[in-house]
Tab-separated table of C-alpha atoms and ligand atoms in Angstrom:
chain	number	residue	atom	x	y	z
A	698	MET	CA	-11.197	-5.503	28.174
A	699	GLU	CA	-10.858	-8.105	25.457
A	700	LEU	CA	-12.657	-7.975	22.108
A	701	TYR	CA	-13.144	-11.208	20.159
A	702	ASP	CA	-12.960	-9.863	16.667
A	703	LEU	CA	-12.856	-10.358	12.909
A	704	GLU	CA	-11.283	-7.577	10.852
A	705	LEU	CA	-13.799	-7.899	8.001
A	706	SER	CA	-16.859	-7.921	10.262
A	707	GLY	CA	-18.849	-4.683	10.312
A	708	ASN	CA	-20.342	-5.656	13.675
A	709	CYS	CA	-16.878	-6.050	15.188
A	710	TYR	CA	-15.745	-2.841	13.497
A	711	LYS	CA	-18.537	-0.887	15.240
A	712	VAL	CA	-16.975	-1.771	18.557
A	713	ARG	CA	-13.401	-1.075	17.428
A	714	LEU	CA	-14.512	2.274	16.003
A	715	PHE	CA	-16.308	3.343	19.170
A	716	LEU	CA	-13.416	2.307	21.416
A	717	ALA	CA	-11.089	4.366	19.206
A	718	LEU	CA	-13.388	7.403	19.233
A	719	ILE	CA	-13.626	7.386	23.035
A	720	GLU	CA	-9.907	6.542	23.310
A	721	GLN	CA	-10.243	3.430	25.452
A	722	PRO	CA	-7.561	0.733	25.308
A	723	TYR	CA	-8.442	-2.944	24.912
A	724	THR	CA	-6.909	-6.226	23.859
A	725	LEU	CA	-7.867	-7.539	20.439
A	726	ARG	CA	-8.507	-11.291	20.231
A	727	PRO	CA	-8.687	-12.131	16.526
A	728	VAL	CA	-10.990	-15.085	15.822
A	729	ASP	CA	-10.103	-17.552	13.069
A	730	PHE	CA	-13.508	-17.222	11.457
A	731	LEU	CA	-12.691	-19.123	8.243
A	732	ASN	CA	-11.782	-22.195	10.275
A	733	GLY	CA	-14.890	-21.862	12.457
A	734	GLU	CA	-13.216	-20.820	15.693
A	735	HIS	CA	-16.375	-18.849	16.594
A	736	LYS	CA	-18.259	-22.173	16.764
A	737	ASN	CA	-15.815	-24.136	18.919
A	738	ALA	CA	-16.555	-25.075	22.531
A	739	GLU	CA	-14.622	-22.163	24.057
A	740	SER	CA	-16.388	-19.651	21.814
A	741	ILE	CA	-19.820	-21.156	22.483
A	742	LYS	CA	-19.147	-20.767	26.210
A	743	ARG	CA	-18.670	-17.041	25.590
A	744	ASN	CA	-21.625	-16.733	23.180
A	745	ALA	CA	-24.118	-19.572	22.705
A	746	PHE	CA	-25.097	-18.028	19.343
A	747	GLY	CA	-21.605	-18.661	17.995
A	748	GLU	CA	-21.228	-15.073	16.798
A	749	ILE	CA	-18.741	-12.246	17.186
A	750	PRO	CA	-18.128	-9.597	18.421
A	751	VAL	CA	-17.872	-10.638	22.062
A	752	LEU	CA	-16.538	-8.287	24.715
A	753	VAL	CA	-15.063	-9.665	27.930
A	754	ASP	CA	-14.582	-7.176	30.759
A	755	GLY	CA	-13.543	-8.936	33.961
A	756	ASP	CA	-16.435	-11.185	34.961
A	757	LEU	CA	-18.722	-9.748	32.316
A	758	THR	CA	-19.088	-11.395	28.895
A	759	LEU	CA	-21.249	-9.542	26.380
A	760	ARG	CA	-22.437	-10.429	22.896
A	761	ASP	CA	-24.135	-8.225	20.276
A	762	SER	CA	-22.497	-5.099	18.920
A	763	GLN	CA	-25.410	-2.813	19.880
A	764	ALA	CA	-25.407	-4.075	23.481
A	765	ILE	CA	-21.640	-3.640	23.622
A	766	LEU	CA	-21.897	-0.020	22.406
A	767	ILE	CA	-24.455	0.681	25.149
A	768	TYR	CA	-22.240	-0.934	27.763
A	769	LEU	CA	-19.150	1.017	26.732
A	770	ALA	CA	-20.984	4.335	26.629
A	771	ARG	CA	-22.397	3.744	30.111
A	772	LYS	CA	-19.206	2.246	31.584
A	773	PHE	CA	-17.192	5.283	30.557
A	774	ALA	CA	-20.027	7.714	31.385
A	775	ARG	CA	-20.126	9.005	27.807
A	776	THR	CA	-23.575	10.586	27.961
A	777	ASP	CA	-22.546	12.655	24.947
A	778	TRP	CA	-22.589	9.413	22.925
A	779	TYR	CA	-25.592	7.854	24.701
A	780	PRO	CA	-27.782	10.276	26.634
A	781	THR	CA	-29.692	9.425	29.783
A	782	THR	CA	-32.966	11.336	29.483
A	783	ALA	CA	-35.891	9.063	28.619
A	784	ALA	CA	-36.712	10.696	25.290
A	785	ASP	CA	-33.125	11.056	24.055
A	786	GLU	CA	-32.139	7.540	25.065
A	787	ALA	CA	-35.149	6.149	23.202
A	788	LYS	CA	-34.414	8.255	20.117
A	789	VAL	CA	-30.941	6.710	19.930
A	790	ALA	CA	-32.324	3.230	20.660
A	791	GLN	CA	-34.609	3.469	17.614
A	792	TRP	CA	-31.535	3.409	15.405
A	793	LEU	CA	-29.844	0.610	17.321
A	794	MET	CA	-32.910	-1.450	16.344
A	795	VAL	CA	-32.582	-0.349	12.716
A	796	ALA	CA	-28.955	-1.507	12.721
A	797	GLU	CA	-30.068	-4.911	13.977
A	798	SER	CA	-33.072	-5.253	11.651
A	799	GLU	CA	-33.378	-3.240	8.418
A	800	ILE	CA	-29.626	-2.722	7.927
A	801	ALA	CA	-28.717	-6.294	8.919
A	802	ARG	CA	-31.295	-7.785	6.554
A	803	GLY	CA	-30.559	-5.249	3.782
A	804	PRO	CA	-26.993	-4.133	2.951
A	805	ASN	CA	-25.408	-6.572	5.404
A	806	ASP	CA	-27.138	-9.585	3.844
A	807	ALA	CA	-26.322	-8.380	0.313
A	808	ARG	CA	-22.646	-8.184	1.322
A	809	LEU	CA	-22.741	-11.604	2.970
A	810	HIS	CA	-24.001	-12.977	-0.353
A	811	ASP	CA	-21.606	-11.153	-2.677
A	812	LYS	CA	-18.432	-11.094	-0.608
A	813	PHE	CA	-18.701	-14.248	1.490
A	814	GLY	CA	-20.881	-16.474	-0.706
A	815	PHE	CA	-23.753	-16.898	1.767
A	816	ASP	CA	-26.729	-18.703	0.238
A	817	LEU	CA	-29.498	-16.153	0.758
A	818	ASP	CA	-32.028	-14.192	-1.291
A	819	VAL	CA	-29.846	-11.356	-2.577
A	820	ASP	CA	-32.684	-9.728	-4.543
A	821	ALA	CA	-34.708	-9.439	-1.346
A	822	ALA	CA	-31.655	-8.060	0.482
A	823	ARG	CA	-31.121	-5.437	-2.251
A	824	ALA	CA	-34.821	-4.440	-2.181
A	825	LYS	CA	-34.587	-4.033	1.609
A	826	SER	CA	-31.393	-2.018	1.106
A	827	SER	CA	-33.165	0.432	-1.222
A	828	ARG	CA	-35.919	0.940	1.329
A	829	ILE	CA	-33.664	1.641	4.300
A	830	LEU	CA	-31.258	3.776	2.255
A	831	THR	CA	-34.151	5.906	0.999
A	832	ILE	CA	-35.528	6.338	4.521
A	833	LEU	CA	-32.082	7.161	5.876
A	834	ASN	CA	-31.287	9.612	3.069
A	835	ASP	CA	-34.592	11.460	3.668
A	836	HIS	CA	-33.983	11.477	7.419
A	837	LEU	CA	-30.536	13.025	6.943
A	838	ALA	CA	-31.782	15.756	4.586
A	839	ASP	CA	-32.223	18.268	7.405
A	840	ARG	CA	-29.750	17.023	10.019
A	841	ASP	CA	-26.065	16.088	10.302
A	842	TRP	CA	-26.479	13.123	12.689
A	843	LEU	CA	-29.157	10.492	13.176
A	844	GLU	CA	-30.406	12.102	16.390
A	845	LEU	CA	-29.725	14.929	18.844
A	846	ASP	CA	-27.584	17.148	16.580
A	847	GLN	CA	-24.441	15.304	17.621
A	848	PRO	CA	-22.831	11.938	16.876
A	849	THR	CA	-24.173	9.160	19.122
A	850	ILE	CA	-23.903	5.400	19.243
A	851	ALA	CA	-26.861	5.410	16.812
A	852	ASP	CA	-24.505	6.689	14.091
A	853	ILE	CA	-21.812	4.191	15.048
A	854	ALA	CA	-24.241	1.247	14.989
A	855	CYS	CA	-25.650	2.137	11.562
A	856	PHE	CA	-22.465	3.324	9.869
A	857	PRO	CA	-20.467	0.162	8.988
A	858	TYR	CA	-22.900	-1.783	6.829
A	859	ILE	CA	-24.187	1.378	5.157
A	860	ALA	CA	-20.628	2.398	4.271
A	861	LEU	CA	-19.942	-1.180	3.053
A	862	SER	CA	-23.053	-1.279	0.814
A	863	HIS	CA	-20.984	-1.352	-2.374
A	864	GLU	CA	-19.571	-4.731	-1.316
A	865	GLY	CA	-23.103	-6.098	-1.654
A	866	GLY	CA	-23.638	-4.542	-5.077
A	867	VAL	CA	-25.619	-1.615	-3.631
A	868	SER	CA	-24.462	1.811	-4.836
A	869	LEU	CA	-24.739	4.875	-2.602
A	870	GLU	CA	-24.714	7.143	-5.667
A	871	PRO	CA	-28.463	7.936	-5.393
A	872	TYR	CA	-28.122	8.877	-1.716
A	873	PRO	CA	-26.099	12.132	-1.399
A	874	GLU	CA	-27.240	12.844	2.172
A	875	ILE	CA	-25.905	9.451	3.249
A	876	GLN	CA	-22.608	10.104	1.464
A	877	SER	CA	-22.225	13.391	3.360
A	878	TRP	CA	-23.066	11.672	6.676
A	879	ILE	CA	-20.398	9.034	5.951
A	880	ASP	CA	-17.876	11.821	5.306
A	881	ARG	CA	-18.804	13.476	8.614
A	882	ILE	CA	-18.258	10.225	10.507
A	883	LYS	CA	-14.913	9.714	8.771
A	884	ALA	CA	-13.891	13.212	9.876
A	885	LEU	CA	-14.504	12.545	13.585
A	886	PRO	CA	-11.389	12.839	15.770
A	887	ASN	CA	-9.706	9.423	16.277
A	888	PHE	CA	-11.746	7.784	13.500
A	889	VAL	CA	-10.360	4.398	12.440
A	890	SER	CA	-11.274	2.571	9.260
A	891	MET	CA	-11.638	-1.041	8.119
A	892	PRO	CA	-11.022	-2.676	4.740
A	893	ALA	CA	-13.393	-1.302	2.031
A	894	ILE	CA	-14.454	1.750	4.076
B	1334	LIG	N1	-26.544	-9.127	16.414
B	1334	LIG	C1	-25.143	-9.475	16.376
B	1334	LIG	C2	-24.828	-10.170	15.073
B	1334	LIG	C3	-23.408	-10.686	15.093
B	1334	LIG	C4	-23.074	-11.450	13.842
B	1334	LIG	O1	-23.938	-11.835	13.035
B	1334	LIG	N2	-21.767	-11.668	13.671
B	1334	LIG	C5	-21.294	-12.393	12.548
B	1334	LIG	C6	-19.990	-11.779	12.085
B	1334	LIG	S1	-20.306	-10.154	11.462
B	1334	LIG	C7	-21.063	-13.819	12.961
B	1334	LIG	O2	-20.393	-14.050	13.942
B	1334	LIG	N3	-21.631	-14.766	12.204
B	1334	LIG	C8	-21.441	-16.137	12.473
B	1334	LIG	C9	-22.664	-16.946	12.250
B	1334	LIG	O3	-23.735	-16.350	12.027
B	1334	LIG	O4	-22.581	-18.151	12.300
B	1334	LIG	C10	-24.286	-8.231	16.564
B	1334	LIG	O5	-24.762	-7.127	16.267
B	1334	LIG	O6	-23.152	-8.324	17.046
């Protein structure tokens, strides 16, 4: 398996983290993001959206970090990380959607503005961050993991941009349940980090 990757990308980190946690080897293909390698013809052949991460596994080329987490969990039969019963699978999927929507448009966008200079509405991103962080903190008040009393790919999908909130000027100080959840993820066997986490 090959992972087209950027070290500072939380979406790429999700995949690196999960592969480390399930102890699966892969080849890292660093992408020269600053010089726009993700938009060149070869990259567009792999992903028409011009985004990373991209996972290549034999004949299969996959984009989107959430889809890649699902693929890896199924490929390696890790039903502990992504269960197969209808209700449990859907419970986990709810949070994959949150990673792609509320977290992407909240703390991720705030970080893109502050750290990478993206021209976007940072006040709106910070307001969205407060909303999702409050919901998440309340959700975690009576449980250790997002669903199912065990870590799943839901936790992995949501973790990076929540843990990187400070890089978008969003403090986690008011959210003690989230801070404890972050500590639990960091304590998982084989956990790997990324800059600023
Ligand atoms: N939904 C995608 C989003 C991927 C994404 O936005 N990747 C960023 C790097 S973190 C990217 O490649 N951005 C390039 C661009 O938007 O032009 C995922 O979860 O993987």
